[in-house]
mmCIF file of C-alpha atoms and ligand atoms in Angstrom:
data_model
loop_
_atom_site.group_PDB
_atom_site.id
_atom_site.type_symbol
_atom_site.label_atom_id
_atom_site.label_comp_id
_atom_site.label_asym_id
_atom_site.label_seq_id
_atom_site.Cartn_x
_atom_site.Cartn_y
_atom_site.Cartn_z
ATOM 1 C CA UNK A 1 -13.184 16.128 9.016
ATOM 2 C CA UNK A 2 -12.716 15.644 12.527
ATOM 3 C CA UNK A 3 -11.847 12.473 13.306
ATOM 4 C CA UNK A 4 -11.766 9.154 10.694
ATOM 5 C CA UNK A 5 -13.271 5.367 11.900
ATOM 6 C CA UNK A 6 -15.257 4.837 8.154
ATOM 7 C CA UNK A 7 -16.257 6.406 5.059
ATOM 8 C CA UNK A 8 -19.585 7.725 7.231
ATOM 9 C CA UNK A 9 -16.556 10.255 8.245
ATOM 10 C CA UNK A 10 -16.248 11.590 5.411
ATOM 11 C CA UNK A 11 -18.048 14.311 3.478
ATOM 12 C CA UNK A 12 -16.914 14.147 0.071
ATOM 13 C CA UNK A 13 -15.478 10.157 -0.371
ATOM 14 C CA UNK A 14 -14.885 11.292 -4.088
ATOM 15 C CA UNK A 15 -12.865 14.136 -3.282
ATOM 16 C CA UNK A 16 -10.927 12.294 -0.508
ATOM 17 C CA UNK A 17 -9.857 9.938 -3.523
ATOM 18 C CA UNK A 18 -8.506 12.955 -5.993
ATOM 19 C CA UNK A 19 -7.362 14.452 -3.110
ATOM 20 C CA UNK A 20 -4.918 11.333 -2.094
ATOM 21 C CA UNK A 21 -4.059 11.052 -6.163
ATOM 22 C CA UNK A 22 -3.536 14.608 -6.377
ATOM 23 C CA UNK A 23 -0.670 13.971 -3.341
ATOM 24 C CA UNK A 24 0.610 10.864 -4.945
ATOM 25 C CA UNK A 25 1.956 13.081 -7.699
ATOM 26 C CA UNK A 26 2.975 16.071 -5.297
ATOM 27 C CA UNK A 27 3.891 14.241 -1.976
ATOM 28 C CA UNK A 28 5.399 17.059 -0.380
ATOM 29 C CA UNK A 29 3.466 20.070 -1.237
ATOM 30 C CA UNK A 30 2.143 20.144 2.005
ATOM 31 C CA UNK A 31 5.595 19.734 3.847
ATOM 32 C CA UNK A 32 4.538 22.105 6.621
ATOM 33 C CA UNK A 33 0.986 21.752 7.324
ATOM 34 C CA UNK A 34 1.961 19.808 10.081
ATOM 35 C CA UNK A 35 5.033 21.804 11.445
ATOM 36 C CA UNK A 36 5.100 21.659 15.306
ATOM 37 C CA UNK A 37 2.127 19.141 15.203
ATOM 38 C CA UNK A 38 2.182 15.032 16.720
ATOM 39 C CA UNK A 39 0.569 12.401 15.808
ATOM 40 C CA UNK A 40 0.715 9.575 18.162
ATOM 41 C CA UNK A 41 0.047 6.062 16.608
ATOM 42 C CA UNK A 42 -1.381 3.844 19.338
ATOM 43 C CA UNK A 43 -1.392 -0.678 18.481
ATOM 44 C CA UNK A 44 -2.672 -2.625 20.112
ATOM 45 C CA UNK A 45 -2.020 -5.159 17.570
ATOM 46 C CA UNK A 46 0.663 -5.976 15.077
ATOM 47 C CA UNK A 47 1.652 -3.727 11.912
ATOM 48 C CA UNK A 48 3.950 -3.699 9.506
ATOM 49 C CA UNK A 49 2.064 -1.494 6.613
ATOM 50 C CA UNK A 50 -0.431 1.000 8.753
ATOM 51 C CA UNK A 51 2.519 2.017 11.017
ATOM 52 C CA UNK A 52 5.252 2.402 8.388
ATOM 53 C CA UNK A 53 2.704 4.260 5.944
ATOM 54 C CA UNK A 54 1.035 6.271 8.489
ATOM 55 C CA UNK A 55 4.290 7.414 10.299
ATOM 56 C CA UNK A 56 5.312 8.310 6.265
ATOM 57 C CA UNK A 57 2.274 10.170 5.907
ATOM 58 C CA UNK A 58 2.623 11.742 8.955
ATOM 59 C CA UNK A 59 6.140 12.873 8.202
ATOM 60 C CA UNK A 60 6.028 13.988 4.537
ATOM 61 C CA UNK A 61 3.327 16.640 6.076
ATOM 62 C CA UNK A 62 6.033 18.155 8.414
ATOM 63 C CA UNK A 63 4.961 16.383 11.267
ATOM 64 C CA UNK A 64 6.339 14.325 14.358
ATOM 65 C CA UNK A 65 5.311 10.864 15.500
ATOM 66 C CA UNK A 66 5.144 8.966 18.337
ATOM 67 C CA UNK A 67 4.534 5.218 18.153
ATOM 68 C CA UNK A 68 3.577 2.988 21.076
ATOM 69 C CA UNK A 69 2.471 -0.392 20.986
ATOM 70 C CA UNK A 70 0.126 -0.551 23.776
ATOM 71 C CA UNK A 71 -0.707 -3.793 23.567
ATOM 72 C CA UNK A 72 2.668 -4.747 24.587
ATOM 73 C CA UNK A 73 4.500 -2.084 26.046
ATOM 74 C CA UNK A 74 1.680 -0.030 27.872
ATOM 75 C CA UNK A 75 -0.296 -0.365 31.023
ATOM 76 C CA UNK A 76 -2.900 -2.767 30.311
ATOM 77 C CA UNK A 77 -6.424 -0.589 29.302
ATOM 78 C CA UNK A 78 -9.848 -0.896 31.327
ATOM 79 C CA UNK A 79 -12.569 0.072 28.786
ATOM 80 C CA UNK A 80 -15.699 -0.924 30.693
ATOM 81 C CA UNK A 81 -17.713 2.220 31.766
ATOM 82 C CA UNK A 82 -18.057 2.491 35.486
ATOM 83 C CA UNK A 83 -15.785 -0.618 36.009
ATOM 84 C CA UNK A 84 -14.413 -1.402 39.201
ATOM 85 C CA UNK A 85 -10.778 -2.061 38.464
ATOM 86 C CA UNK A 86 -9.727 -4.588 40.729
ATOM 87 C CA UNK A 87 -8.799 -7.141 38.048
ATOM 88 C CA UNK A 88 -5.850 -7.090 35.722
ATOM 89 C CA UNK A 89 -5.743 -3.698 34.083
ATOM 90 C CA UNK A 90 -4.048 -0.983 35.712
ATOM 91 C CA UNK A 91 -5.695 2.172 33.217
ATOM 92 C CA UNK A 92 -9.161 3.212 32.531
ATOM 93 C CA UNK A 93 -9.089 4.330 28.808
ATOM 94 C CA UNK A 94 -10.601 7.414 30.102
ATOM 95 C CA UNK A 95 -7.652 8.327 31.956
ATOM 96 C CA UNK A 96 -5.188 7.555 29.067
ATOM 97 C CA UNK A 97 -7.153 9.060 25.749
ATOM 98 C CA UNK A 98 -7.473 12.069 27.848
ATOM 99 C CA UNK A 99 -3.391 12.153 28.961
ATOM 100 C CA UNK A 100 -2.670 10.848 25.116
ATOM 101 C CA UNK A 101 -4.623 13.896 23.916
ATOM 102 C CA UNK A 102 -2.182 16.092 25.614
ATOM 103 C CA UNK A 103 0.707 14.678 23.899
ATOM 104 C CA UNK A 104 -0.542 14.772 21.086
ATOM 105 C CA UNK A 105 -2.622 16.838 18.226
ATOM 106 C CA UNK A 106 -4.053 13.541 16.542
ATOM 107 C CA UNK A 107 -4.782 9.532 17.722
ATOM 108 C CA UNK A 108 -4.286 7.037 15.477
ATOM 109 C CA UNK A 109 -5.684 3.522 17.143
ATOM 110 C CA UNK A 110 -5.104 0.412 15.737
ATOM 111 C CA UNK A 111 -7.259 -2.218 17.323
ATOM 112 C CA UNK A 112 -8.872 -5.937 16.505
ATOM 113 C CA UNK A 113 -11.631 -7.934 17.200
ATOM 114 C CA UNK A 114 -11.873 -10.314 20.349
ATOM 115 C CA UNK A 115 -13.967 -12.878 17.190
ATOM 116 C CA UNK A 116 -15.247 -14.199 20.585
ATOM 117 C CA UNK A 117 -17.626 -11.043 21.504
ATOM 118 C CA UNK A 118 -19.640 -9.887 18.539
ATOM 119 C CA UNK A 119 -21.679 -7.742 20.427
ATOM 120 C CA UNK A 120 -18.320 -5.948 21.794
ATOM 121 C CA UNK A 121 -16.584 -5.998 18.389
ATOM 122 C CA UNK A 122 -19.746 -4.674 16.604
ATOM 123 C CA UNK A 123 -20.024 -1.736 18.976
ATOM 124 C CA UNK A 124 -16.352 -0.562 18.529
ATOM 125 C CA UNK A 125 -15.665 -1.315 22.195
ATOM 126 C CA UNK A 126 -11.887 0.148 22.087
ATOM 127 C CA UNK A 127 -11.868 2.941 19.005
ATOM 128 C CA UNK A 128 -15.648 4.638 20.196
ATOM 129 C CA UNK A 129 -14.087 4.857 23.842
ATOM 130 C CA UNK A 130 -11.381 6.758 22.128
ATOM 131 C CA UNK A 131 -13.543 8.742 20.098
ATOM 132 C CA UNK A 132 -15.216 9.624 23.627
ATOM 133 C CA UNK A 133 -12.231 10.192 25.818
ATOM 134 C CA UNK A 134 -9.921 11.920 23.400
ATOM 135 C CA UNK A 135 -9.971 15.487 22.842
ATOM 136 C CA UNK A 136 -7.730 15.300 19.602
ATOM 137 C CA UNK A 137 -9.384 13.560 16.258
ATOM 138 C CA UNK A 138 -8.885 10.175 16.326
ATOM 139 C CA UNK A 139 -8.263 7.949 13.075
ATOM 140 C CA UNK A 140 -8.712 4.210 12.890
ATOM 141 C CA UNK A 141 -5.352 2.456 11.687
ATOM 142 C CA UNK A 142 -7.952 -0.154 11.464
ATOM 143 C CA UNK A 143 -10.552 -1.399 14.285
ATOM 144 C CA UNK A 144 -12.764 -4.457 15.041
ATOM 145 C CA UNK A 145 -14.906 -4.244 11.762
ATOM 146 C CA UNK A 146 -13.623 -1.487 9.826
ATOM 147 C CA UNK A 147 -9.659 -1.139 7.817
ATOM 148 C CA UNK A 148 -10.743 2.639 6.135
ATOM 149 C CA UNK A 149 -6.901 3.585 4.979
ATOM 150 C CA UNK A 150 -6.671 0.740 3.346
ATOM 151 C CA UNK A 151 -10.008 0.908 2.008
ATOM 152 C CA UNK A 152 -9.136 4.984 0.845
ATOM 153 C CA UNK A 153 -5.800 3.424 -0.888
ATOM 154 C CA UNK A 154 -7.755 0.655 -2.292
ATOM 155 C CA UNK A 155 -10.316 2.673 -3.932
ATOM 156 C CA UNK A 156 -7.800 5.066 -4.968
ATOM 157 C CA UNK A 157 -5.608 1.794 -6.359
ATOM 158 C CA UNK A 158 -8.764 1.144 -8.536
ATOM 159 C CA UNK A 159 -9.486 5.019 -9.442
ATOM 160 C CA UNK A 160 -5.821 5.190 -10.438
ATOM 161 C CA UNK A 161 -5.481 2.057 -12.365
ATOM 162 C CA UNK A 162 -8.899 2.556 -14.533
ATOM 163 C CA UNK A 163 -7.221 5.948 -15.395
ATOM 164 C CA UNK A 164 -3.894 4.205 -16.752
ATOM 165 C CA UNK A 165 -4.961 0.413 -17.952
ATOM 166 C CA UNK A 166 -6.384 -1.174 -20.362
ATOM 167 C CA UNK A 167 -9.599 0.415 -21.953
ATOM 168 C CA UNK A 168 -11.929 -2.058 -20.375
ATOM 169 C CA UNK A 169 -11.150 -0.692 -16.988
ATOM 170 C CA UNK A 170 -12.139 3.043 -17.544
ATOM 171 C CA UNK A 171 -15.675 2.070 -17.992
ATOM 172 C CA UNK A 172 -17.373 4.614 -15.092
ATOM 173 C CA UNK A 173 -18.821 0.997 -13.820
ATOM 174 C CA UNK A 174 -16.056 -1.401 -13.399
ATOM 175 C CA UNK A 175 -17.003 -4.866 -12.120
ATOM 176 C CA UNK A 176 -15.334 -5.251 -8.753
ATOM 177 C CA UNK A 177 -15.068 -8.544 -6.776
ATOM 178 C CA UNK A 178 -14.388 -9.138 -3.171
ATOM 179 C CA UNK A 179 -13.812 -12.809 -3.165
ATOM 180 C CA UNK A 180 -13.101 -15.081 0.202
ATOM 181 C CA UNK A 181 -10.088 -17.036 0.422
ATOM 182 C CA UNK A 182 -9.099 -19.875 2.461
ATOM 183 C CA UNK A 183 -6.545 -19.001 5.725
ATOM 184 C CA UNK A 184 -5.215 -21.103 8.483
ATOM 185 C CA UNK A 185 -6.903 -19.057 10.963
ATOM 186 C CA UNK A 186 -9.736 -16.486 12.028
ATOM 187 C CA UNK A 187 -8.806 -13.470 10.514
ATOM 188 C CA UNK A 188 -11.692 -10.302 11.718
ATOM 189 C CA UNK A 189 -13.998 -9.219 8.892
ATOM 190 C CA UNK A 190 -12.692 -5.382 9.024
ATOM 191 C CA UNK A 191 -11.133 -5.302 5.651
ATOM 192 C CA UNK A 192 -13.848 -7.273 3.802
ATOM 193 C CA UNK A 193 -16.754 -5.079 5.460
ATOM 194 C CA UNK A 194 -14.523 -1.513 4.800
ATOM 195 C CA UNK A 195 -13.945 -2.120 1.125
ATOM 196 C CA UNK A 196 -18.054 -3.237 0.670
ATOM 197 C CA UNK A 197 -18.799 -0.091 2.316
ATOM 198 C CA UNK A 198 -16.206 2.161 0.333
ATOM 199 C CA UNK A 199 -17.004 0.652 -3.003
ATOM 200 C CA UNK A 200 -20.893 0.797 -2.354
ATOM 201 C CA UNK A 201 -20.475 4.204 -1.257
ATOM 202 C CA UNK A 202 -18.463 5.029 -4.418
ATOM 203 C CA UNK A 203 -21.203 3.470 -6.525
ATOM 204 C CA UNK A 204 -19.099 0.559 -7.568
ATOM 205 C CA UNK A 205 -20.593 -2.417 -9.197
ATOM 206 C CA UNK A 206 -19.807 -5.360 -6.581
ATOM 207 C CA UNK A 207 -19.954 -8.754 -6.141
ATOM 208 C CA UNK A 208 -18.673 -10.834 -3.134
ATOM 209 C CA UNK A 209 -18.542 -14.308 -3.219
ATOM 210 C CA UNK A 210 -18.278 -16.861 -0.383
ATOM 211 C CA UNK A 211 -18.963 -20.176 0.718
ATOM 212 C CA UNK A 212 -22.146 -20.668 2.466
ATOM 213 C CA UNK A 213 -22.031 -19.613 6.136
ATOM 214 C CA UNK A 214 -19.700 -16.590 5.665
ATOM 215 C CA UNK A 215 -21.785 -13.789 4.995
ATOM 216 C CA UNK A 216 -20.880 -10.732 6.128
ATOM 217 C CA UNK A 217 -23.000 -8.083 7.962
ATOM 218 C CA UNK A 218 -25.420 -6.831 5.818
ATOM 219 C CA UNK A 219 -24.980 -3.466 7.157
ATOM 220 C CA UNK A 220 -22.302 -3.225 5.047
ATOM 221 C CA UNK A 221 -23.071 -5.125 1.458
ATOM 222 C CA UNK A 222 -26.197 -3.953 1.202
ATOM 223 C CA UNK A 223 -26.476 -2.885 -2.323
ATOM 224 C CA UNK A 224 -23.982 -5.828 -3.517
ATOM 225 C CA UNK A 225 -24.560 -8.701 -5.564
ATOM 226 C CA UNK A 226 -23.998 -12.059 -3.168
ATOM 227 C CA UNK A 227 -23.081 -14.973 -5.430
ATOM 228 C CA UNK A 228 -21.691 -18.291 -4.046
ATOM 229 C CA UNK A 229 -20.718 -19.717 -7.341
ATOM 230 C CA UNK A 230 -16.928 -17.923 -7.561
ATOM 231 C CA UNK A 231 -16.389 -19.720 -10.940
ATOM 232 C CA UNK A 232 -19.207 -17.306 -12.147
ATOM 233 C CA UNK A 233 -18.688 -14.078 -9.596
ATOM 234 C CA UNK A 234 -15.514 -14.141 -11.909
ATOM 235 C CA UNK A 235 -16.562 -13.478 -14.962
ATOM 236 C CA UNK A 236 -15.967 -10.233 -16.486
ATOM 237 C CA UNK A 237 -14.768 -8.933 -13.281
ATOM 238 C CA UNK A 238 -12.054 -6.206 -13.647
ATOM 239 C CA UNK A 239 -10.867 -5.782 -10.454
ATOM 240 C CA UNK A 240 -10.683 -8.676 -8.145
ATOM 241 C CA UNK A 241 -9.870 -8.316 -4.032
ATOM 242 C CA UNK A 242 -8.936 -11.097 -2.271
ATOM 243 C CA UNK A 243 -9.249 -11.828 1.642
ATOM 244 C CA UNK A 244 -10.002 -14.318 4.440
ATOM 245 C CA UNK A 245 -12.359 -13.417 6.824
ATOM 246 C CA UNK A 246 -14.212 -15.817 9.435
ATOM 247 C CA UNK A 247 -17.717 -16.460 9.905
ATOM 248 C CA UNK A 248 -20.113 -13.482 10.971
ATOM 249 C CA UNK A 249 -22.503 -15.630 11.911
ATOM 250 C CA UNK A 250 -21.238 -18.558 13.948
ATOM 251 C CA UNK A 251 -19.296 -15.659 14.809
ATOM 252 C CA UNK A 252 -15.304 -15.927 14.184
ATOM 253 C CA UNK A 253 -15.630 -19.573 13.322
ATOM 254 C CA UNK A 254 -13.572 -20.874 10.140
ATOM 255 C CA UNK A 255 -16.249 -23.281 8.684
ATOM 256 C CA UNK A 256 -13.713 -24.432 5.780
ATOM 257 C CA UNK A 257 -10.178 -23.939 4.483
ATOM 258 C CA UNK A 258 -11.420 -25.341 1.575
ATOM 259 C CA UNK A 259 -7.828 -24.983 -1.137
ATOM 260 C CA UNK A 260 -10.501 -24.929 -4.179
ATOM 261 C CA UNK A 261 -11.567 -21.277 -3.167
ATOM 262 C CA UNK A 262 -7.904 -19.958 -3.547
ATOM 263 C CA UNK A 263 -7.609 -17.475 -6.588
ATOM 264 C CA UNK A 264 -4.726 -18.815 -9.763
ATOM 265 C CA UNK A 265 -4.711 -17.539 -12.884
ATOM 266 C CA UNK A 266 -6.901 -20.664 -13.907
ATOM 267 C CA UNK A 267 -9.936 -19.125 -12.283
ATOM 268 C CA UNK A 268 -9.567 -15.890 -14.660
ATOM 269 C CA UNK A 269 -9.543 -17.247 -17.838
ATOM 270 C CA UNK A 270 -13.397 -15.198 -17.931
ATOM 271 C CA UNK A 271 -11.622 -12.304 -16.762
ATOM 272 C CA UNK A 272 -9.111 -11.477 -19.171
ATOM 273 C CA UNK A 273 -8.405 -8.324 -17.653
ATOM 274 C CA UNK A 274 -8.888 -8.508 -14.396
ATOM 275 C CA UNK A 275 -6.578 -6.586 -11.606
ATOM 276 C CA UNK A 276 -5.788 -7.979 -8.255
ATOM 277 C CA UNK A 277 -5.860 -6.777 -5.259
ATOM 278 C CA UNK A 278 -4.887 -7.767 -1.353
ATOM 279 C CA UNK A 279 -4.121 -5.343 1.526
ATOM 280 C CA UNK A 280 -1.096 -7.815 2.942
ATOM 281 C CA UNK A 281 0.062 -9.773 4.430
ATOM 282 C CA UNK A 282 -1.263 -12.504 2.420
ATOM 283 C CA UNK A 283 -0.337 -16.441 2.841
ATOM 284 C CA UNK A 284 1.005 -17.054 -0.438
ATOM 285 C CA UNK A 285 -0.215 -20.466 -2.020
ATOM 286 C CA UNK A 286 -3.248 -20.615 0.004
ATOM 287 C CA UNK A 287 -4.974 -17.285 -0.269
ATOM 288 C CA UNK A 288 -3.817 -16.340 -4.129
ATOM 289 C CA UNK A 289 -1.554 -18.361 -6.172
ATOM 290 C CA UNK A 290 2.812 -17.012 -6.620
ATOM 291 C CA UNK A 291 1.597 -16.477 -10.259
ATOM 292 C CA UNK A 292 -0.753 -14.273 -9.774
ATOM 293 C CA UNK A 293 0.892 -11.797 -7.016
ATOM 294 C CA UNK A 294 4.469 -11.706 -8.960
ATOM 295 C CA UNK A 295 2.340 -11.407 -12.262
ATOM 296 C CA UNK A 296 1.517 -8.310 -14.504
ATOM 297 C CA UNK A 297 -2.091 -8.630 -13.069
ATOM 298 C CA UNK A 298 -1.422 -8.046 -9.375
ATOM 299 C CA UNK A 299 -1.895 -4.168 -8.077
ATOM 300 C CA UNK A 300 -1.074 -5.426 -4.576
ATOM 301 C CA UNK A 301 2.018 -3.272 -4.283
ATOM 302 C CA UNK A 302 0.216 -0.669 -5.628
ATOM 303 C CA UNK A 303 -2.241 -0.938 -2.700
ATOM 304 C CA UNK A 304 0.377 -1.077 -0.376
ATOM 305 C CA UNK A 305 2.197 2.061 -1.845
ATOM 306 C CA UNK A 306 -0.894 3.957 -1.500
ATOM 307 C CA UNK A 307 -1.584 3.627 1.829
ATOM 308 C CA UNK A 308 1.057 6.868 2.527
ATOM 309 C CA UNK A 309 -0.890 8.757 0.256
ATOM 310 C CA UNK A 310 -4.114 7.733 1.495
ATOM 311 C CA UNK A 311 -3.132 8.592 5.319
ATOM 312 C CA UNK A 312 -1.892 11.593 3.675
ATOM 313 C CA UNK A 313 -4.879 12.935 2.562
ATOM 314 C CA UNK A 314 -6.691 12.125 5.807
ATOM 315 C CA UNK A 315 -4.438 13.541 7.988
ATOM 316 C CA UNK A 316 -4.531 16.578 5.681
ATOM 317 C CA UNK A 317 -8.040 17.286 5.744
ATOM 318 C CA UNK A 318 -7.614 16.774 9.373
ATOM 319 C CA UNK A 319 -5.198 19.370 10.086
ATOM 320 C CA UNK A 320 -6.602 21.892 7.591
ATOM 321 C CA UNK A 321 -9.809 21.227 9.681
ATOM 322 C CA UNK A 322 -8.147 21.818 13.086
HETATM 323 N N1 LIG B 401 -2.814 -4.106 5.299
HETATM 324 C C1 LIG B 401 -2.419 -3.846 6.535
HETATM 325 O O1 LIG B 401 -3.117 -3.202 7.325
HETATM 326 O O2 LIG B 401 -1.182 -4.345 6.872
HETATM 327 P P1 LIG B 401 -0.563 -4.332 8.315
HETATM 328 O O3 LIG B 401 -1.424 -5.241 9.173
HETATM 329 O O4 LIG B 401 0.844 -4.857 8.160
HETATM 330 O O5 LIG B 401 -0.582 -2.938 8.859
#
């Protein structure tokens, strides 16, 4: 693997899953695969999981880190092709990936969506003009329509729980639901698109379900079930995911904060077993129910947990690679 923006990526998603299960168990085996080697982590945007876990990752393989919010601390980044800079920022991304890349042996970008400028966000404005101008792999810490760490620890959350629950959930076909959740504001559709595209590609059986207006991107749930009726998306599900996005559509709009779409443990009493799952942060009482993310059901620490082991394995693969 050269460098990591979605599951496209990578060759083997399967073996990328073992591989980060496999390390969960071991975490240091690979203490010095990364001796004299830097990652730089780049935000552009706030973190409190991808930069903790990466820079964990990073550092249980032997190697150093360097974190920068750019967004706040840098010069501010021109990413326009052939722009005359005469306005407000100072770099030309061209000029920095290219500097960053001799820092540094790997780029890790986080960066979100304007919500304004689909056409922007859906061509990867900021992480492709890394891709291009970096001569290092780059890896997405998540970008304006894809999260793939936390979709790698989220598939490995499910992988690993089927393995250790209840009987019902190490069926090969578990039933998996992404369901939307009601937020104050217009959240990007990265993590909702990245787990439809991780799960499809890992031949999971999924269901999203939505009110009307917030369907996502077909690109990316092609090959899932689309039901609007979350009473019955429920049913029988055995893993259950959890997440605001806005509209895709009327592009970034919130269309409802509707409170009847938040998950309790009312709305699984068809879904006896059913995990949970949320990447974080998550508004508590509006999203999912206390109950449910204190309660034996939730995985969502789980998730968080394996997002060093994911970035683990990535960065791995990367380095064995280079
Ligand atoms: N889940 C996740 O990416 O969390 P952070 O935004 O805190 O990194």
């Amino acid at each position: 693997m050269n460098s990591f923006t979605s599951v496209t990526d990578v060759v083997n998603p399967r073996a990328l899953v073992e591989s980060a299960l496999q390390i969960k168990k071991l975490p240091y085996a690979y203490a010095t695969l990364g001796t004299n080697k830097t990652i730089g982590l780049f935000f552009f945007n706030s973190s409190l999981r991808t930069r903790i876990s990466t820079q964990k990752a990073a550092m249980n393989l032997g190697m150093n880190s360097i974190v920068m919010n750019v967004g706040a601390e840098g010069w501010m980044l021109e990413f326009a092709d052939g722009a005359v800079m005469n306005g407000s920022a100072v770099e030309h991304v061209k000029d920095a990936a290219a500097v960053m890349s001799l820092y540094c042996d790997v780029i890790a970008v986080r960066s979100f969506p304007t919500l304004t400028n689909k056409t922007e966000d859906y061509q990867e404005l900021v992480l492709s003009q890394f891709v291009t101008y970096a001569t290092v792999p780059v890896v997405s810490m998540e970008s304006a329509t894809r999260h793939p760490l936390q979709s790698l620890a989220d598939v490995m959350t499910m992988k690993e729980s089927q393995r250790s629950s209840h009987p019902s959930q190490r069926t090969s076909q578990p039933k998996v639901v992404l369901t939307w959740a009601p937020h104050i504001k217009a959240l990007p559709q990265a993590v909702a698109n990245s787990f439809a595209e991780w799960t499809l590609a890992l031949k999971y059986d999924l269901t999203i379900t939505h009110p009307e207006g917030y369907e996502l991107n077909t690109d990316f749930t092609e090959g899932a079930t689309i039901e609007h009726d979350q009473h019955k998306a429920l049913e029988g599900a055995d893993f259950v995911y959890v997440k605001n996005w806005s509209a895709y559509t009327d592009y970034g709009a919130v269309l409802t904060t509707d409170p009847s779409w938040m998950l309790d443990e009312q709305k699984l009493q068809h879904a006896t077993n059913a995990r949970i799952m949320h990447c974080l942060p998550v508004r508590r009482n509006v999203e999912l129910s206390d109950e449910l993310i204190d309660g034996p059901r939730s995985l969502i620490y789980t998730q968080a947990e394996n997002r060093v082991y994911a970035a683990q394995a990535v960065l791995k693969e990367i380095l064995e690679s280079s």
